[in-house]
Coordinates of C-alpha atoms and ligand atoms in Angstrom, one line a residue:
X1 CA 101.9 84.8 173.6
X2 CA 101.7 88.2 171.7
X3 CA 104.3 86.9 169.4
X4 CA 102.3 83.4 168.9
X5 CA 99.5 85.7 168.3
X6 CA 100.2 87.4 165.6
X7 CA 102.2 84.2 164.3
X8 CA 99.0 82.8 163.8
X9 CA 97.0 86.1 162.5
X10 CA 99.8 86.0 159.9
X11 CA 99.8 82.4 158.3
X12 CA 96.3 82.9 158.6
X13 CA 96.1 86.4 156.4
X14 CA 98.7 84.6 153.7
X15 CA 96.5 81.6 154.0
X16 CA 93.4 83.9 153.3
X17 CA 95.5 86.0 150.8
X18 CA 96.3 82.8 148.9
X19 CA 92.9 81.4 148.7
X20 CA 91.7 84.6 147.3
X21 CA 94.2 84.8 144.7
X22 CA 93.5 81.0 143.7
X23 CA 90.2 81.7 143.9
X24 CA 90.8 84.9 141.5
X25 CA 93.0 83.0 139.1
X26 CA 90.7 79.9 138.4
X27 CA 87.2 81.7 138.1
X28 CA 86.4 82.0 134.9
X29 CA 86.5 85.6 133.1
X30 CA 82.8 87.2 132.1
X31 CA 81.5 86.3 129.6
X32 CA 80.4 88.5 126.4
X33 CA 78.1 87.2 123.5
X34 CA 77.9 88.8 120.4
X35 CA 74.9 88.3 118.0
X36 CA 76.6 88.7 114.6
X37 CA 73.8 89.6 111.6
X38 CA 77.1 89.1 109.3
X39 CA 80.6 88.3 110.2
X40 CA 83.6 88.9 108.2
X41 CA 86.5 87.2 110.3
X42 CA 89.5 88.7 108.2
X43 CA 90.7 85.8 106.9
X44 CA 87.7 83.9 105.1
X45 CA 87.3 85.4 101.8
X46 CA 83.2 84.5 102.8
X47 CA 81.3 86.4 105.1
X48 CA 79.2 84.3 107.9
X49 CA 75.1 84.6 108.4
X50 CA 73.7 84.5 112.0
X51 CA 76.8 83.7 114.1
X52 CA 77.6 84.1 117.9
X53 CA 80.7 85.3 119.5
X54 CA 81.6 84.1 122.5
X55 CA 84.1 86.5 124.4
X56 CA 85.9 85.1 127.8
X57 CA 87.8 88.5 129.3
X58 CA 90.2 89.6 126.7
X59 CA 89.9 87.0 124.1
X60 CA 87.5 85.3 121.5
X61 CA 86.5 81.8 123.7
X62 CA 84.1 80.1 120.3
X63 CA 81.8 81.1 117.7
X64 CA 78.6 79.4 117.0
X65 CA 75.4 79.8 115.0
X66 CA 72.9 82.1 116.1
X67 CA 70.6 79.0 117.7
X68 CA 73.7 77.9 120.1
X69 CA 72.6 78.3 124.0
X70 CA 73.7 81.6 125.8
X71 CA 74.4 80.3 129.3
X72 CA 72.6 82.5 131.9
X73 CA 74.4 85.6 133.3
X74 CA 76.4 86.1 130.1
X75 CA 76.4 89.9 128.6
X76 CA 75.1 89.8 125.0
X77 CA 75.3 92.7 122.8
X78 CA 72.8 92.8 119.8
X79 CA 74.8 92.9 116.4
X80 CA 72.5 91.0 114.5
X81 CA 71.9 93.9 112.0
X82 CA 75.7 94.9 111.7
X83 CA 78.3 93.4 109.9
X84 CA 80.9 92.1 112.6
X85 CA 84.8 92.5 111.8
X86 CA 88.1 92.5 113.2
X87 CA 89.6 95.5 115.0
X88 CA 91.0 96.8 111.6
X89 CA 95.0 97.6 111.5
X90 CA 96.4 101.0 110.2
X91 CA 100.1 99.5 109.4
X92 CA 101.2 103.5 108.5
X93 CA 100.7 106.7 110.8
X94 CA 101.8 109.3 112.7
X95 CA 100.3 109.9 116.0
X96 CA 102.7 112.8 116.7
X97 CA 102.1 114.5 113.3
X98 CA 99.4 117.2 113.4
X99 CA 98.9 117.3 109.4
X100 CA 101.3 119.0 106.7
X101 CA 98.9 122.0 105.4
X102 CA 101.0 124.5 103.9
X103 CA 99.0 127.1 104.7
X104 CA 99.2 126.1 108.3
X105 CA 103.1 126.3 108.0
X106 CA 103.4 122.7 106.6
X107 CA 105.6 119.9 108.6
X108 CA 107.9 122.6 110.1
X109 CA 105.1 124.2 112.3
X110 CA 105.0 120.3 113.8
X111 CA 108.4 121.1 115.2
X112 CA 108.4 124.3 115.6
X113 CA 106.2 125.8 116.9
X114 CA 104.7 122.9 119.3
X115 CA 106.5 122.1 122.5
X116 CA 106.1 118.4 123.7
X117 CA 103.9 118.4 126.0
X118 CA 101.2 120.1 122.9
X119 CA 102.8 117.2 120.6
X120 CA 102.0 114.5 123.4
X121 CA 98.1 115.9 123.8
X122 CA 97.8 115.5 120.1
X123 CA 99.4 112.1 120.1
X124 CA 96.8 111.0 123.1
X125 CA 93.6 112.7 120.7
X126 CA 95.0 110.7 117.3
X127 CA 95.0 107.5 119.7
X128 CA 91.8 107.9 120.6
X129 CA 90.8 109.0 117.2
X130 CA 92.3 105.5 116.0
X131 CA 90.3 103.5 118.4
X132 CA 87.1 105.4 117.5
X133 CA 87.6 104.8 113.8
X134 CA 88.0 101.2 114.6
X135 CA 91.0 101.0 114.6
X136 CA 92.5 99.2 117.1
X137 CA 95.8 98.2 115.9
X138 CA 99.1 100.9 114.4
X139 CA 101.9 100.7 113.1
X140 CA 103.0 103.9 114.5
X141 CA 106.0 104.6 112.0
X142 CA 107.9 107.2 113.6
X143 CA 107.6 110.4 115.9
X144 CA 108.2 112.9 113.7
X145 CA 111.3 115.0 116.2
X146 CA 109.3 113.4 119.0
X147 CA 111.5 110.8 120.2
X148 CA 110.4 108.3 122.2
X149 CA 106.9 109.7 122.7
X150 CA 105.1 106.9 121.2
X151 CA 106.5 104.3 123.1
X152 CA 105.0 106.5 126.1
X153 CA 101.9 106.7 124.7
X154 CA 101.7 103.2 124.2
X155 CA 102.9 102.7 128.1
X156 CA 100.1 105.4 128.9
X157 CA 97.4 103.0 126.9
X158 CA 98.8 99.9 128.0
X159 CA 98.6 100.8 131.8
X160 CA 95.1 102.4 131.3
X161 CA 95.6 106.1 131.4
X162 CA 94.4 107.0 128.2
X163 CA 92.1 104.7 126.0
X164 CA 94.0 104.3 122.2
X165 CA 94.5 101.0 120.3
X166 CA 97.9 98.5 120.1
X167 CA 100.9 100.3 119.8
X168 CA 104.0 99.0 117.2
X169 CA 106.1 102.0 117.8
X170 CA 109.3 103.0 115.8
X171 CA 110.1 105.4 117.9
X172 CA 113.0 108.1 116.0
X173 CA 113.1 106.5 112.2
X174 CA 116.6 106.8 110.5
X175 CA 118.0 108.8 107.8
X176 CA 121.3 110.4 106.5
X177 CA 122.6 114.0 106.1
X178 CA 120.6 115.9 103.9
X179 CA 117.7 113.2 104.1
X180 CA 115.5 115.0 106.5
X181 CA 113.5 118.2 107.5
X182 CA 113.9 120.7 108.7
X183 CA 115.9 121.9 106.2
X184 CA 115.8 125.1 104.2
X185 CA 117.7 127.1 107.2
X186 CA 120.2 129.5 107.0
X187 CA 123.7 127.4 107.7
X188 CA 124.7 129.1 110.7
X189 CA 121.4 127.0 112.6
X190 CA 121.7 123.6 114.0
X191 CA 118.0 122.7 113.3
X192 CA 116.3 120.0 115.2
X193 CA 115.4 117.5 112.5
X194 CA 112.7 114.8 112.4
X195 CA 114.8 111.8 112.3
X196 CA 118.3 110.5 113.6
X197 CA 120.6 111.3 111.0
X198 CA 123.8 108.7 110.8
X199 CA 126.5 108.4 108.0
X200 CA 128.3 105.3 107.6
X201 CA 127.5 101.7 108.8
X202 CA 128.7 102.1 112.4
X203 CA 126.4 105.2 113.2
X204 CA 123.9 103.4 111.3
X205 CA 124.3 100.4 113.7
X206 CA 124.8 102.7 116.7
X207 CA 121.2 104.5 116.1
X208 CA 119.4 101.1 115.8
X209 CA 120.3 99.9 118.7
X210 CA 120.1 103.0 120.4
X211 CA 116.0 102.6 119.3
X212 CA 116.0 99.4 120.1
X213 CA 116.9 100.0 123.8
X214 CA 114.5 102.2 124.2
X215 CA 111.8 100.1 123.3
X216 CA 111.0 100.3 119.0
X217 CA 109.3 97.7 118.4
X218 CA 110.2 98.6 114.9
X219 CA 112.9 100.3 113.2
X220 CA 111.7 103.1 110.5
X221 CA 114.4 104.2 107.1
X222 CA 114.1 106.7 105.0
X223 CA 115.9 105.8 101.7
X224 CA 114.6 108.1 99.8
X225 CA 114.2 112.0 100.5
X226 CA 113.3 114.8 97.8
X227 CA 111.4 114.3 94.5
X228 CA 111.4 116.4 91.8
X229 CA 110.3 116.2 87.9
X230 CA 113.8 115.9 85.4
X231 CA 113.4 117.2 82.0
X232 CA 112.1 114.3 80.6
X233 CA 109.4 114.3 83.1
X234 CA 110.1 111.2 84.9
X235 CA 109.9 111.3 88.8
X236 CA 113.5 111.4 90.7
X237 CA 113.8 110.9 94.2
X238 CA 117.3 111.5 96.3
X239 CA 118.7 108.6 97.6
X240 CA 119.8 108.5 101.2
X241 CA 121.4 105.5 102.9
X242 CA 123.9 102.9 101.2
X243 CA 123.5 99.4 101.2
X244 CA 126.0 99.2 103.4
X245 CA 124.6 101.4 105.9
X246 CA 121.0 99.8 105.5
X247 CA 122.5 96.7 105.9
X248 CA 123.8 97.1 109.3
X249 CA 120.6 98.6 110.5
X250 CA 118.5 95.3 109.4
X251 CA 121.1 93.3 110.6
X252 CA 121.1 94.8 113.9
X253 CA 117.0 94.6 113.9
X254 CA 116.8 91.1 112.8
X255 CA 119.0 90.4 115.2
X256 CA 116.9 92.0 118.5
X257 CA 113.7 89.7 115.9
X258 CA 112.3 92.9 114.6
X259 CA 111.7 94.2 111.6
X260 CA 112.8 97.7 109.2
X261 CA 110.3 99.3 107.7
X262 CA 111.9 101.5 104.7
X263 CA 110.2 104.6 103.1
X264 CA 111.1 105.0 99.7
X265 CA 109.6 106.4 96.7
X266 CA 111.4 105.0 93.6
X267 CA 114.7 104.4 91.7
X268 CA 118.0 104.2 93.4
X269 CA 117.2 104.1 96.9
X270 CA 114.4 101.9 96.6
X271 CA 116.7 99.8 95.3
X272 CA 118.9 100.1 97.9
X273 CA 116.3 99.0 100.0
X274 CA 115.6 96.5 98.7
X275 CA 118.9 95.1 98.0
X276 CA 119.3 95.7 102.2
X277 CA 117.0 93.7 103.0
X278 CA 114.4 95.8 104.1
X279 CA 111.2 93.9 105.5
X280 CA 108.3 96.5 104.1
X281 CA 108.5 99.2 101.8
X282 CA 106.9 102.3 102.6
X283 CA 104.9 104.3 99.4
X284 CA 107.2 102.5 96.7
X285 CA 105.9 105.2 94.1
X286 CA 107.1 103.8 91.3
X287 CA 108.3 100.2 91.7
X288 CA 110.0 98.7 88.3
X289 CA 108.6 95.1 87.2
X290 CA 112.4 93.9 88.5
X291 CA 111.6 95.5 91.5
X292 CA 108.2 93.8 91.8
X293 CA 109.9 90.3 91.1
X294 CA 112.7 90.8 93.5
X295 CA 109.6 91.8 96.4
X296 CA 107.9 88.8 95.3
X297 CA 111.2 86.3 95.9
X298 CA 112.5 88.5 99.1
X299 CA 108.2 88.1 100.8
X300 CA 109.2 92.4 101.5
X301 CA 105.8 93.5 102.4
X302 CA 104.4 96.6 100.4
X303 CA 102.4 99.6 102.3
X304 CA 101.4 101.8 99.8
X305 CA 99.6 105.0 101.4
X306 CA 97.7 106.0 98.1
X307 CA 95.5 108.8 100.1
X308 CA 98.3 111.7 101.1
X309 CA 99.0 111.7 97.7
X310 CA 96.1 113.0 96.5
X311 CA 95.8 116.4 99.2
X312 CA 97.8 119.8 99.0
X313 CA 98.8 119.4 95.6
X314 CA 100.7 122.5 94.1
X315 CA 99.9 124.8 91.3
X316 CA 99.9 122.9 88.0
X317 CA 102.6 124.0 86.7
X318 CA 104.8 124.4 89.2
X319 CA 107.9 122.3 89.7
X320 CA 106.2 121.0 92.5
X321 CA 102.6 120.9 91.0
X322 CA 104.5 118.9 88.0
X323 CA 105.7 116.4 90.7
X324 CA 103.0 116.1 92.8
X325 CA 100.8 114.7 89.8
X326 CA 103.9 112.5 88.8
X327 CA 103.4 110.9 91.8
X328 CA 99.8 109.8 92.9
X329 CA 100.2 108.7 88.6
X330 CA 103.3 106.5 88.7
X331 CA 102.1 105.4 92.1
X332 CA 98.5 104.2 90.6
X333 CA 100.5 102.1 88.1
X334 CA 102.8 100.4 90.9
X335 CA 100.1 99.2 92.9
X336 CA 98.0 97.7 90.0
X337 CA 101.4 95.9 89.4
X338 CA 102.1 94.8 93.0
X339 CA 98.3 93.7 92.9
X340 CA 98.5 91.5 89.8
X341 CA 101.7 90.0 91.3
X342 CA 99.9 89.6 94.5
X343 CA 102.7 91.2 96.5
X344 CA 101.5 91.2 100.5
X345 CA 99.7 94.4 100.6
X346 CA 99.1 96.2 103.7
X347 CA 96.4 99.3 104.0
X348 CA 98.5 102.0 105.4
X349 CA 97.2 105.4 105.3
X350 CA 100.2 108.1 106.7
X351 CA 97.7 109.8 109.3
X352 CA 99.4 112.2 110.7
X353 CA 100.4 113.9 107.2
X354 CA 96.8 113.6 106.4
X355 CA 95.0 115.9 109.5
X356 CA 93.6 113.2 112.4
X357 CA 90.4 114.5 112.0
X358 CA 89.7 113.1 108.6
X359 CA 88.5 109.4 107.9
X360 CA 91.2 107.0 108.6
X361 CA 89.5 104.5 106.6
X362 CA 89.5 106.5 103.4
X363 CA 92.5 104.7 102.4
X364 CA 90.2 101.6 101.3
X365 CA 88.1 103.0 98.6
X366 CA 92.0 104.7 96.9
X367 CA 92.5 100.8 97.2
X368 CA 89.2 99.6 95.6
X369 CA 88.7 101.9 93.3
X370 CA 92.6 100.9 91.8
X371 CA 90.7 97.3 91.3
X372 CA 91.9 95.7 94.7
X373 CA 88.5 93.5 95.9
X374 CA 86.9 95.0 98.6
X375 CA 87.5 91.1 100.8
X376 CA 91.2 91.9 99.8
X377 CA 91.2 95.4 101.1
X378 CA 89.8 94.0 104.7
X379 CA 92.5 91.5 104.8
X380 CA 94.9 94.4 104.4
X381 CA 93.7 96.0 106.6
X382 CA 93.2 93.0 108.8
X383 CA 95.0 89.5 108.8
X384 CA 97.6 90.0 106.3
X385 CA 99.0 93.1 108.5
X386 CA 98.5 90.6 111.5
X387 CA 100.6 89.0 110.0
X388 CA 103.7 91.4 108.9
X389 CA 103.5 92.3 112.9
X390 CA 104.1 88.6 113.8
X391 CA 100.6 88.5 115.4
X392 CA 98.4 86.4 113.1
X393 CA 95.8 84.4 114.7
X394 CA 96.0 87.3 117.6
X395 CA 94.9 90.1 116.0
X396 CA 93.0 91.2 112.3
X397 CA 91.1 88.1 112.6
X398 CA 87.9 87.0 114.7
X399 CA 88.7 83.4 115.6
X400 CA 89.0 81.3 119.0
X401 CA 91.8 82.5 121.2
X402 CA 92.5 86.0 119.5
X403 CA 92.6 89.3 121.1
X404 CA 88.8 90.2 121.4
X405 CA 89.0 93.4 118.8
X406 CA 85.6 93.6 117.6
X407 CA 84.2 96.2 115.3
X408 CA 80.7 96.8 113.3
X409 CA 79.5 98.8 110.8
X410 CA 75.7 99.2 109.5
X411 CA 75.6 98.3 106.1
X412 CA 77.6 95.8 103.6
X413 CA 81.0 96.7 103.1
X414 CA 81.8 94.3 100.3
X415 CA 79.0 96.8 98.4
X416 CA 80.4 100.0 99.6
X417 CA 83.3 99.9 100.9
X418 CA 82.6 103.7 102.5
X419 CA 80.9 102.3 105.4
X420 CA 84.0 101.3 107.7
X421 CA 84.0 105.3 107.4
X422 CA 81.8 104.9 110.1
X423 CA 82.4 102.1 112.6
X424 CA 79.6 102.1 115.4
X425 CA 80.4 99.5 117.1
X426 CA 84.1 99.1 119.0
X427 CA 85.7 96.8 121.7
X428 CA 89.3 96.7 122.4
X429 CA 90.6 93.4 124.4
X430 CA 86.8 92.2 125.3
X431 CA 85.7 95.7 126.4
X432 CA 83.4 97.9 124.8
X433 CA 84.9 101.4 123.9
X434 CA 82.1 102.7 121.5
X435 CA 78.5 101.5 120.8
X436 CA 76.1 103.3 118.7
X437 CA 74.2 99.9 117.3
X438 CA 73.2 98.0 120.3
X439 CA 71.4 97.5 124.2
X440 CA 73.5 95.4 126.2
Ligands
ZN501 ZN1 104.9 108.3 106.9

């Protein structure tokens, strides 16, 4: 009888248990309305008047105009004198970088003097940063002697531990020999360095897939290292991998269907990258019109990072003084080439070198005020990265059935730019993180 008994109390729990789940699964999620004063969806080049957003848990369900019903017992949040974007996408930082001030010991102190568990509280404050900055989407490209960390951090954001935006981490990055800090040591050290350093194809291969296992979701290359000024005053940069080498590692990537991401300034090893086969290059300083051509026929993506380029410049007429000034000038000319080409620009702003307490957004007016329109700048920033992440229609746009990142800012931003330098409004998969604009 006992046994009968709790026979029957136990189909009846799993009978209860599986109603309840049903039940769970088929009720709808809550819903959210937004009332939109003006909506830019980060793919129309025209901003929308009056529109509603209609959010079902974690995604966009519709938009309508402003006189569409709301249906009773729905949440609506009060836009309607904001102008409504997409979560915007940073497609270059550094979460584990804590700046590169010289006169706070430049990158070194990052790796020196900071053990991990100070590296991973910074990480979690520049996540959170992100997402407060409206930013709700990196391309985190590399951890800086870190390691894995940012995959971590994306595990702790993912599971709910810490609030930060989407995570594309690239974990290590790659680079040669003599093509990465620390350096500058007496000989005797073996200095920790902030990158996997391979020579030859099958290290090259070996590292990749070593990232790969452990969860990159991108893999990072430096192919360039050191600049300096020659005589003649043009801007050199060191090479570091060989095609062959660079080749493996984006064979190896394309392979797991991700993509390589190459830093590099100018000359031979941006070259290199190119000739590789690299899927977006990182600065690209100085980009030849043969270059710009061959990134037009090979679709390679272009991330620019104007901003660090501009801070911590050295004494005029110092070697480096002389190069830092050769840089941010050849780098304006490459990217009013790449624009008049209409290469597939990306806003990337290399946070992380540039302290995560400034603006993260001051990256668009170095893009506007190089004569990219300000519509275009968005889409950087927006759909066009969506799409270099394989995410388009999910994320950087605000359209039925993608992720629900929603931000606002008072103010027009296709007349000043400068006001997604302060987002009020943020929501992150159909929940609000930040709201300074409205009642719900
Ligand atoms: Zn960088």
């Amino acid at each position: 009888m006992q046994k009968l008994a709790v026979c029957i109390s136990l189909s009846l729990c799993q009978f209860l248990a599986t109603t309840v789940t049903r039940a769970q699964s088929t009720a709808p999620a809550a819903l959210t309305v937004i009332r939109c004063g003006t909506l830019i969806d980060g793919l129309s080049d025209t901003p929308r008047k009056n529109q509603l957003l209609f959010i079902r848990g974690q995604h966009v369900d519709k938009i309508t105009d402003a006189a569409a019903p709301i249906p009773t017992g729905a949440t609506v949040i009060d836009l309607s004198s904001a102008t409504v974007l997409p979560g915007l996408i940073d497609s270059h930082t550094h979460i584990f970088l804590w700046g590169e001030d010289p006169a706070k010991g430049g990158y070194d102190a990052n790796i020196l003097n900071a053990g991990i568990a100070l590296r991973a509280a910074r990480a979690t404050f520049a996540a959170r940063r992100a997402l407060e900055q409206g930013f709700t989407t990196l391309r985190d490209l590399e951890t800086e002697g870190a390691g894995y960390g940012d995959i971590e951090i994306k595990q702790a954001i993912e599971e709910g531990t810490i609030p930060g935006p989407r995570i594309f981490g690239a974990t290590r990055a790659i680079s040669t020999t003599g093509g990465y800090n620390l350096e500058g040591y007496a000989p005797e050290l073996d200095m920790p360095k902030g990158a996997q350093l391979v020579d030859g194809p099958v290290e090259a291969r070996k590292a990749a897939r070593q990232q790969l296992e452990h969860g990159a979701d991108w893999i990072k290359v430096y192919m360039t290292h050191r600049s300096w000024v020659d005589k003649q005053g043009n801007l050199v940069s060191q090479p570091t991998l060989t095609v062959e080498e660079l080749k493996a590692i984006v064979d190896e990537t394309h392979g797991w269907q991700k993509k390589v991401a190459c830093h590099a300034y100018n000359g031979i090893g941006l070259q290199r990258a190119l000739d590789g086969g690299c899927d977006s290059i990182e600065h690209g300083l100085e980009i030849s019109d043969a270059q710009i051509v061959q990134m037009s026929k090979q679709g390679t993506w272009y991330c620019p990072t104007l901003a660090p380029y501009y801070g911590d410049w050295a004494p005029e007429n110092t070697p480096g003084g002389k190069r830092d000034r050769a840089r941010a000038r050849v780098h304006e000319t490459s990217f009013r080439k790449a624009l008049q080409a209409h290469l597939k620009i990306v806003y990337g702003t290399d946070m992380g070198g540039i302290p995560w307490t400034e603006p993260i957004a001051q990256e668009f007016a170095r893009m506007t005020g190089l004569g990219m329109a300000p519509m275009d700048a968005i889409q950087a920033a927006t759909s066009r990265a969506a799409e270099m992440l394989d995410m388009k229609g999910e994320i950087g746009v605000v359209a039925p059935g993608a992720f629900a990142d929603i931000v606002a800012v008072s103010g027009d931003p296709l007349k000043d730019i400068r006001v997604l330098e302060h987002v009020r409004f943020v929501m992150h998969d159909g929940s609000v993180f930040k709201n300074e604009l409205a009642k719900q």
